[in-house]
Amino acid sequence: MPIAPRSMRSRTIPLMSAALALAAATTAAPAAAAPAAVSAGATLAAPTPAATPDIPNSPVGEQLRWLLAAAAALPIPEDQIRAHFSTGFLTQVPPAQLNEALKSLGGLRLESLTQVTPTALSGVVTTAQGRLQLSMSVDGDGRIDTLLFGLEQREAPRSWAELDKRLRALAPRVGFLAAEVRGDGRCRPVHAVAPTTPRPLGSMFKLYVLGATAEQVKKGRLSWDTSLTIRPELKSLPSGTLQDRPDNSTVSVREAAKLMISISDNTGADLLIDKVGRARVEAQMGRWSGHAALNRPFLTTRELFLLKGADYPRLAKKYLSLDRSGRSRYLSATVARTPLTEVEPWSKPRDLDRLEWFASPEDVCRAFSGLSALNTPPLSEVMSANDAGLGLDPKAWPTVWYKGGSEPGVLAMGFLARDAGGRTYVVTVLTSDPRTPLDETTAAPELLALARGSFAMLARV
């Protein structure tokens, strides 16, 4: 199945939300068309086969046994899916989407079980994407209500010196900030590496789109219930699902925002940019970033796909040769008239220093802090829908927000977490290589480990 360019992909894929997160999903080389739940990127070395562990004769064990068999004979008939999954789960993940996700995993083989109760279990499965953590739970009727696949956790660093060493081993260009967000909204650095240097963000730019949207809601110019029309010219490529909805159907601002953050829905982002206005998103970035000029005009995801994937490098070279006003005219006169069907795959970095969205670790901290200060419902619901598999103890850290981004040569992750005592911290990691694509199968779990260790060290400050 063709896979959309991972330029816009967030670190987790999401078939969706709290019900299902596929955290190994962004390892794909780009392609031009429809979405895939998990991409077929670099193949991991197959582990030595081991004896299949015993599956308990319990409600969750019975469902796991069924899932392993069903995943070997795809597609699963819809009536079977509805018999084995809860209504709440299928509201978030329709049967067709679930089949697509399981297909993209390339098979499931249970390797081990680590925690087991009658209604929940976790363990490790082997897939075509490599070894993944599996978590499953069932509801009171014995139907699956949670299904999570994520990268195996790595050991977190225990000192800032260890973190620095591991961070610099990931990519030639790195930026890092672990900071406390003070009561006045300022970010007080605790540890940093090149915190003021702008780096490419990938989909992390969507923090600024969400901020501009929330500002308009706060001013009464927009409502979370406002309907957005999914016009054909506003549709983008995956990640996301809104591009698959019928032309001229509608979605609320609230749903578009949640999809934009939780599964990095690109069409959702472009719909919000269109509704709020490019100028207001640029103004929002100006308030929260010291490098807003690098993002003018503020590109939509569709525009970036076309500039990097359609007749490359002709469109990109012409665009980059123009001044700001010339670029704006070129976007509306030429790029907007180029069909998405002309986007072709790319797997190597393209113009990372000039054609992307940019911010420094300090800028990203200001964006998280600014969103927290807005305190406009449903911001917390939107931002906490996906933690990328960070795995902080929810008792110690009841609030965790996440946004990340990647494309060939870029991997970025940003987290805000509030501890049980009400203290708020932000950890941002930006990595890039303008010449060689990063191996996300190894880099992503390492970034998660660095972030997890950072919050542990921040808690001791």
mmCIF file of N, CA and C in Angstrom, residues 28-122:
data_model
loop_
_atom_site.group_PDB
_atom_site.id
_atom_site.type_symbol
_atom_site.label_atom_id
_atom_site.label_comp_id
_atom_site.label_asym_id
_atom_site.label_seq_id
_atom_site.Cartn_x
_atom_site.Cartn_y
_atom_site.Cartn_z
ATOM 1 N N ALA A 28 8.414 4.996 7.796
ATOM 2 C CA ALA A 28 8.250 4.731 6.381
ATOM 3 C C ALA A 28 9.043 5.655 5.503
ATOM 4 N N ALA A 29 9.432 5.154 4.347
ATOM 5 C CA ALA A 29 9.868 6.032 3.287
ATOM 6 C C ALA A 29 8.619 6.645 2.698
ATOM 7 N N PRO A 30 8.721 7.900 2.191
ATOM 8 C CA PRO A 30 7.541 8.566 1.713
ATOM 9 C C PRO A 30 6.982 7.962 0.443
ATOM 10 N N ALA A 31 5.727 8.225 0.236
ATOM 11 C CA ALA A 31 5.093 7.893 -1.018
ATOM 12 C C ALA A 31 3.961 8.855 -1.231
ATOM 13 N N ALA A 32 3.247 8.698 -2.303
ATOM 14 C CA ALA A 32 2.413 9.801 -2.705
ATOM 15 C C ALA A 32 0.947 9.676 -2.437
ATOM 16 N N ALA A 33 0.446 8.579 -2.015
ATOM 17 C CA ALA A 33 -1.000 8.502 -2.024
ATOM 18 C C ALA A 33 -1.595 8.200 -0.690
ATOM 19 N N ALA A 34 -2.445 7.200 -0.627
ATOM 20 C CA ALA A 34 -3.289 6.980 0.535
ATOM 21 C C ALA A 34 -2.500 6.602 1.761
ATOM 22 N N PRO A 35 -3.132 6.706 2.951
ATOM 23 C CA PRO A 35 -2.414 6.485 4.183
ATOM 24 C C PRO A 35 -2.213 5.023 4.483
ATOM 25 N N ALA A 36 -1.198 4.769 5.277
ATOM 26 C CA ALA A 36 -1.059 3.445 5.864
ATOM 27 C C ALA A 36 -0.905 3.643 7.341
ATOM 28 N N ALA A 37 -1.441 2.762 8.124
ATOM 29 C CA ALA A 37 -1.401 2.939 9.565
ATOM 30 C C ALA A 37 0.008 2.819 10.087
ATOM 31 N N VAL A 38 0.745 1.853 9.606
ATOM 32 C CA VAL A 38 2.140 1.694 10.005
ATOM 33 C C VAL A 38 2.939 1.525 8.754
ATOM 34 N N SER A 39 4.034 2.281 8.649
ATOM 35 C CA SER A 39 4.753 2.288 7.413
ATOM 36 C C SER A 39 5.752 1.162 7.309
ATOM 37 N N ALA A 40 6.156 0.897 6.088
ATOM 38 C CA ALA A 40 7.064 -0.216 5.845
ATOM 39 C C ALA A 40 8.465 0.305 5.652
ATOM 40 N N GLY A 41 9.024 0.856 6.672
ATOM 41 C CA GLY A 41 10.337 1.445 6.584
ATOM 42 C C GLY A 41 11.428 0.407 6.721
ATOM 43 N N ALA A 42 12.546 0.811 7.316
ATOM 44 C CA ALA A 42 13.668 -0.094 7.439
ATOM 45 C C ALA A 42 13.253 -1.349 8.189
ATOM 46 N N THR A 43 13.592 -2.483 7.620
ATOM 47 C CA THR A 43 13.218 -3.749 8.237
ATOM 48 C C THR A 43 14.192 -4.082 9.357
ATOM 49 N N LEU A 44 13.659 -4.430 10.501
ATOM 50 C CA LEU A 44 14.502 -4.799 11.619
ATOM 51 C C LEU A 44 14.928 -6.252 11.496
ATOM 52 N N ALA A 45 16.076 -6.562 12.058
ATOM 53 C CA ALA A 45 16.527 -7.940 12.044
ATOM 54 C C ALA A 45 15.547 -8.815 12.808
ATOM 55 N N ALA A 46 15.218 -9.935 12.229
ATOM 56 C CA ALA A 46 14.246 -10.819 12.872
ATOM 57 C C ALA A 46 14.871 -11.486 14.079
ATOM 58 N N PRO A 47 14.182 -11.478 15.226
ATOM 59 C CA PRO A 47 14.717 -12.126 16.405
ATOM 60 C C PRO A 47 14.690 -13.637 16.255
ATOM 61 N N THR A 48 15.512 -14.291 17.013
ATOM 62 C CA THR A 48 15.515 -15.740 16.995
ATOM 63 C C THR A 48 14.181 -16.262 17.499
ATOM 64 N N PRO A 49 13.543 -17.173 16.731
ATOM 65 C CA PRO A 49 12.243 -17.668 17.164
ATOM 66 C C PRO A 49 12.329 -18.291 18.554
ATOM 67 N N ALA A 50 11.292 -18.033 19.348
ATOM 68 C CA ALA A 50 11.232 -18.591 20.697
ATOM 69 C C ALA A 50 9.905 -19.315 20.849
ATOM 70 N N ALA A 51 9.830 -20.148 21.869
ATOM 71 C CA ALA A 51 8.594 -20.874 22.121
ATOM 72 C C ALA A 51 7.470 -19.888 22.410
ATOM 73 N N THR A 52 6.294 -20.160 21.868
ATOM 74 C CA THR A 52 5.153 -19.288 22.107
ATOM 75 C C THR A 52 4.738 -19.385 23.568
ATOM 76 N N PRO A 53 4.611 -18.247 24.257
ATOM 77 C CA PRO A 53 4.237 -18.291 25.675
ATOM 78 C C PRO A 53 2.798 -18.753 25.853
ATOM 79 N N ASP A 54 2.519 -19.281 27.028
ATOM 80 C CA ASP A 54 1.159 -19.707 27.336
ATOM 81 C C ASP A 54 0.262 -18.487 27.488
ATOM 82 N N ILE A 55 -0.888 -18.524 26.856
ATOM 83 C CA ILE A 55 -1.876 -17.449 26.965
ATOM 84 C C ILE A 55 -2.915 -17.882 27.991
ATOM 85 N N PRO A 56 -3.196 -17.041 28.973
ATOM 86 C CA PRO A 56 -4.108 -17.456 30.041
ATOM 87 C C PRO A 56 -5.534 -17.677 29.549
ATOM 88 N N ASN A 57 -6.237 -18.569 30.211
ATOM 89 C CA ASN A 57 -7.656 -18.792 29.920
ATOM 90 C C ASN A 57 -8.485 -17.800 30.735
ATOM 91 N N SER A 58 -8.458 -16.564 30.281
ATOM 92 C CA SER A 58 -9.149 -15.467 30.951
ATOM 93 C C SER A 58 -9.836 -14.644 29.876
ATOM 94 N N PRO A 59 -10.707 -13.709 30.246
ATOM 95 C CA PRO A 59 -11.365 -12.892 29.216
ATOM 96 C C PRO A 59 -10.391 -12.201 28.274
ATOM 97 N N VAL A 60 -9.342 -11.583 28.818
ATOM 98 C CA VAL A 60 -8.402 -10.901 27.937
ATOM 99 C C VAL A 60 -7.533 -11.899 27.188
ATOM 100 N N GLY A 61 -7.219 -13.034 27.831
ATOM 101 C CA GLY A 61 -6.439 -14.062 27.160
ATOM 102 C C GLY A 61 -7.171 -14.642 25.966
ATOM 103 N N GLU A 62 -8.478 -14.867 26.111
ATOM 104 C CA GLU A 62 -9.267 -15.378 25.000
ATOM 105 C C GLU A 62 -9.284 -14.403 23.826
ATOM 106 N N GLN A 63 -9.362 -13.112 24.142
ATOM 107 C CA GLN A 63 -9.368 -12.114 23.071
ATOM 108 C C GLN A 63 -7.999 -12.024 22.391
ATOM 109 N N LEU A 64 -6.931 -12.161 23.157
ATOM 110 C CA LEU A 64 -5.598 -12.150 22.549
ATOM 111 C C LEU A 64 -5.430 -13.351 21.629
ATOM 112 N N ARG A 65 -5.870 -14.508 22.076
ATOM 113 C CA ARG A 65 -5.770 -15.724 21.257
ATOM 114 C C ARG A 65 -6.541 -15.531 19.944
ATOM 115 N N TRP A 66 -7.729 -14.930 20.053
ATOM 116 C CA TRP A 66 -8.512 -14.660 18.839
ATOM 117 C C TRP A 66 -7.800 -13.672 17.916
ATOM 118 N N LEU A 67 -7.270 -12.585 18.472
ATOM 119 C CA LEU A 67 -6.624 -11.557 17.664
ATOM 120 C C LEU A 67 -5.432 -12.113 16.903
ATOM 121 N N LEU A 68 -4.600 -12.924 17.552
ATOM 122 C CA LEU A 68 -3.427 -13.482 16.882
ATOM 123 C C LEU A 68 -3.846 -14.349 15.698
ATOM 124 N N ALA A 69 -4.914 -15.129 15.877
ATOM 125 C CA ALA A 69 -5.391 -15.966 14.769
ATOM 126 C C ALA A 69 -6.023 -15.116 13.675
ATOM 127 N N ALA A 70 -6.817 -14.115 14.071
ATOM 128 C CA ALA A 70 -7.502 -13.284 13.083
ATOM 129 C C ALA A 70 -6.518 -12.457 12.272
ATOM 130 N N ALA A 71 -5.438 -11.993 12.901
ATOM 131 C CA ALA A 71 -4.452 -11.164 12.195
ATOM 132 C C ALA A 71 -3.701 -11.954 11.137
ATOM 133 N N ALA A 72 -3.767 -13.284 11.200
ATOM 134 C CA ALA A 72 -3.113 -14.129 10.206
ATOM 135 C C ALA A 72 -4.016 -14.419 9.022
ATOM 136 N N ALA A 73 -5.250 -13.945 9.052
ATOM 137 C CA ALA A 73 -6.210 -14.215 7.974
ATOM 138 C C ALA A 73 -7.004 -12.963 7.652
ATOM 139 N N LEU A 74 -6.297 -11.889 7.360
ATOM 140 C CA LEU A 74 -6.942 -10.604 7.077
ATOM 141 C C LEU A 74 -7.581 -10.601 5.695
ATOM 142 N N PRO A 75 -8.614 -9.775 5.491
ATOM 143 C CA PRO A 75 -9.224 -8.879 6.468
ATOM 144 C C PRO A 75 -10.194 -9.624 7.383
ATOM 145 N N ILE A 76 -10.318 -9.119 8.598
ATOM 146 C CA ILE A 76 -11.270 -9.709 9.542
ATOM 147 C C ILE A 76 -12.665 -9.244 9.158
ATOM 148 N N PRO A 77 -13.624 -10.135 8.994
ATOM 149 C CA PRO A 77 -14.992 -9.706 8.664
ATOM 150 C C PRO A 77 -15.533 -8.729 9.707
ATOM 151 N N GLU A 78 -16.303 -7.766 9.241
ATOM 152 C CA GLU A 78 -16.794 -6.719 10.134
ATOM 153 C C GLU A 78 -17.624 -7.283 11.281
ATOM 154 N N ASP A 79 -18.425 -8.335 11.004
ATOM 155 C CA ASP A 79 -19.246 -8.867 12.085
ATOM 156 C C ASP A 79 -18.399 -9.482 13.193
ATOM 157 N N GLN A 80 -17.238 -10.066 12.815
ATOM 158 C CA GLN A 80 -16.325 -10.601 13.833
ATOM 159 C C GLN A 80 -15.706 -9.476 14.656
ATOM 160 N N ILE A 81 -15.307 -8.418 13.967
ATOM 161 C CA ILE A 81 -14.722 -7.278 14.678
ATOM 162 C C ILE A 81 -15.713 -6.721 15.688
ATOM 163 N N ARG A 82 -16.955 -6.560 15.272
ATOM 164 C CA ARG A 82 -17.958 -5.993 16.176
ATOM 165 C C ARG A 82 -18.273 -6.944 17.324
ATOM 166 N N ALA A 83 -18.057 -8.222 17.122
ATOM 167 C CA ALA A 83 -18.286 -9.186 18.198
ATOM 168 C C ALA A 83 -17.159 -9.194 19.221
ATOM 169 N N HIS A 84 -15.961 -8.732 18.816
ATOM 170 C CA HIS A 84 -14.805 -8.827 19.701
ATOM 171 C C HIS A 84 -14.322 -7.484 20.241
ATOM 172 N N PHE A 85 -14.750 -6.363 19.648
ATOM 173 C CA PHE A 85 -14.310 -5.047 20.105
ATOM 174 C C PHE A 85 -15.500 -4.271 20.656
ATOM 175 N N SER A 86 -15.234 -3.436 21.645
ATOM 176 C CA SER A 86 -16.291 -2.648 22.272
ATOM 177 C C SER A 86 -16.786 -1.560 21.333
ATOM 178 N N THR A 87 -17.994 -1.098 21.575
ATOM 179 C CA THR A 87 -18.563 -0.005 20.776
ATOM 180 C C THR A 87 -17.716 1.252 20.889
ATOM 181 N N GLY A 88 -17.238 1.543 22.100
ATOM 182 C CA GLY A 88 -16.407 2.727 22.284
ATOM 183 C C GLY A 88 -15.133 2.671 21.477
ATOM 184 N N PHE A 89 -14.511 1.510 21.433
ATOM 185 C CA PHE A 89 -13.288 1.355 20.638
ATOM 186 C C PHE A 89 -13.587 1.589 19.163
ATOM 187 N N LEU A 90 -14.654 0.964 18.656
ATOM 188 C CA LEU A 90 -14.959 1.058 17.228
ATOM 189 C C LEU A 90 -15.455 2.436 16.833
ATOM 190 N N THR A 91 -15.913 3.235 17.802
ATOM 191 C CA THR A 91 -16.231 4.630 17.508
ATOM 192 C C THR A 91 -14.966 5.381 17.123
ATOM 193 N N GLN A 92 -13.869 5.040 17.799
ATOM 194 C CA GLN A 92 -12.592 5.682 17.517
ATOM 195 C C GLN A 92 -11.884 5.031 16.327
ATOM 196 N N VAL A 93 -11.997 3.715 16.215
ATOM 197 C CA VAL A 93 -11.278 2.968 15.184
ATOM 198 C C VAL A 93 -12.276 2.089 14.438
ATOM 199 N N PRO A 94 -12.817 2.545 13.321
ATOM 200 C CA PRO A 94 -13.773 1.744 12.567
ATOM 201 C C PRO A 94 -13.144 0.443 12.067
ATOM 202 N N PRO A 95 -13.962 -0.565 11.757
ATOM 203 C CA PRO A 95 -13.424 -1.860 11.319
ATOM 204 C C PRO A 95 -12.450 -1.785 10.155
ATOM 205 N N ALA A 96 -12.756 -0.974 9.146
ATOM 206 C CA ALA A 96 -11.857 -0.889 7.985
ATOM 207 C C ALA A 96 -10.493 -0.350 8.395
ATOM 208 N N GLN A 97 -10.490 0.619 9.313
ATOM 209 C CA GLN A 97 -9.235 1.207 9.769
ATOM 210 C C GLN A 97 -8.442 0.210 10.605
ATOM 211 N N LEU A 98 -9.133 -0.566 11.405
ATOM 212 C CA LEU A 98 -8.462 -1.590 12.193
ATOM 213 C C LEU A 98 -7.811 -2.628 11.289
ATOM 214 N N ASN A 99 -8.524 -3.077 10.274
ATOM 215 C CA ASN A 99 -7.947 -4.035 9.323
ATOM 216 C C ASN A 99 -6.725 -3.458 8.632
ATOM 217 N N GLU A 100 -6.804 -2.167 8.277
ATOM 218 C CA GLU A 100 -5.666 -1.527 7.613
ATOM 219 C C GLU A 100 -4.453 -1.499 8.527
ATOM 220 N N ALA A 101 -4.679 -1.213 9.791
ATOM 221 C CA ALA A 101 -3.575 -1.151 10.745
ATOM 222 C C ALA A 101 -2.933 -2.520 10.916
ATOM 223 N N LEU A 102 -3.758 -3.542 11.096
ATOM 224 C CA LEU A 102 -3.211 -4.889 11.290
ATOM 225 C C LEU A 102 -2.492 -5.363 10.036
ATOM 226 N N LYS A 103 -3.020 -5.012 8.874
ATOM 227 C CA LYS A 103 -2.352 -5.379 7.627
ATOM 228 C C LYS A 103 -0.966 -4.753 7.537
ATOM 229 N N SER A 104 -0.874 -3.492 7.922
ATOM 230 C CA SER A 104 0.407 -2.792 7.813
ATOM 231 C C SER A 104 1.434 -3.290 8.816
ATOM 232 N N LEU A 105 0.975 -3.924 9.902
ATOM 233 C CA LEU A 105 1.928 -4.531 10.840
ATOM 234 C C LEU A 105 2.606 -5.748 10.241
ATOM 235 N N GLY A 106 1.966 -6.386 9.271
ATOM 236 C CA GLY A 106 2.605 -7.510 8.600
ATOM 237 C C GLY A 106 2.625 -8.787 9.405
ATOM 238 N N GLY A 107 1.619 -8.990 10.237
ATOM 239 C CA GLY A 107 1.560 -10.212 11.028
ATOM 240 C C GLY A 107 1.886 -9.967 12.485
ATOM 241 N N LEU A 108 1.382 -10.834 13.346
ATOM 242 C CA LEU A 108 1.608 -10.737 14.788
ATOM 243 C C LEU A 108 2.032 -12.105 15.321
ATOM 244 N N ARG A 109 3.131 -12.136 16.047
ATOM 245 C CA ARG A 109 3.541 -13.352 16.735
ATOM 246 C C ARG A 109 3.876 -13.000 18.172
ATOM 247 N N LEU A 110 3.196 -13.619 19.103
ATOM 248 C CA LEU A 110 3.424 -13.317 20.510
ATOM 249 C C LEU A 110 4.771 -13.871 20.941
ATOM 250 N N GLU A 111 5.597 -13.000 21.508
ATOM 251 C CA GLU A 111 6.926 -13.404 21.953
ATOM 252 C C GLU A 111 6.986 -13.619 23.459
ATOM 253 N N SER A 112 6.314 -12.731 24.201
ATOM 254 C CA SER A 112 6.330 -12.877 25.665
ATOM 255 C C SER A 112 5.180 -12.101 26.262
ATOM 256 N N LEU A 113 4.786 -12.493 27.463
ATOM 257 C CA LEU A 113 3.822 -11.756 28.262
ATOM 258 C C LEU A 113 4.521 -11.290 29.526
ATOM 259 N N THR A 114 4.352 -10.007 29.849
ATOM 260 C CA THR A 114 5.068 -9.449 30.997
ATOM 261 C C THR A 114 4.150 -9.152 32.169
ATOM 262 N N GLN A 115 2.926 -8.752 31.892
ATOM 263 C CA GLN A 115 1.963 -8.480 32.955
ATOM 264 C C GLN A 115 0.618 -9.050 32.533
ATOM 265 N N VAL A 116 -0.046 -9.749 33.447
ATOM 266 C CA VAL A 116 -1.306 -10.391 33.109
ATOM 267 C C VAL A 116 -2.272 -10.276 34.277
ATOM 268 N N THR A 117 -3.471 -9.791 34.005
ATOM 269 C CA THR A 117 -4.596 -9.861 34.944
ATOM 270 C C THR A 117 -5.762 -10.453 34.161
ATOM 271 N N PRO A 118 -6.869 -10.761 34.790
ATOM 272 C CA PRO A 118 -7.994 -11.321 34.034
ATOM 273 C C PRO A 118 -8.524 -10.412 32.934
ATOM 274 N N THR A 119 -8.365 -9.084 33.101
ATOM 275 C CA THR A 119 -8.945 -8.158 32.120
ATOM 276 C C THR A 119 -7.917 -7.315 31.369
ATOM 277 N N ALA A 120 -6.629 -7.482 31.645
ATOM 278 C CA ALA A 120 -5.608 -6.682 30.968
ATOM 279 C C ALA A 120 -4.307 -7.472 30.898
ATOM 280 N N LEU A 121 -3.526 -7.199 29.853
ATOM 281 C CA LEU A 121 -2.224 -7.839 29.737
ATOM 282 C C LEU A 121 -1.309 -6.949 28.919
ATOM 283 N N SER A 122 -0.035 -7.211 29.024
ATOM 284 C CA SER A 122 0.963 -6.550 28.193
ATOM 285 C C SER A 122 2.064 -7.541 27.893
#
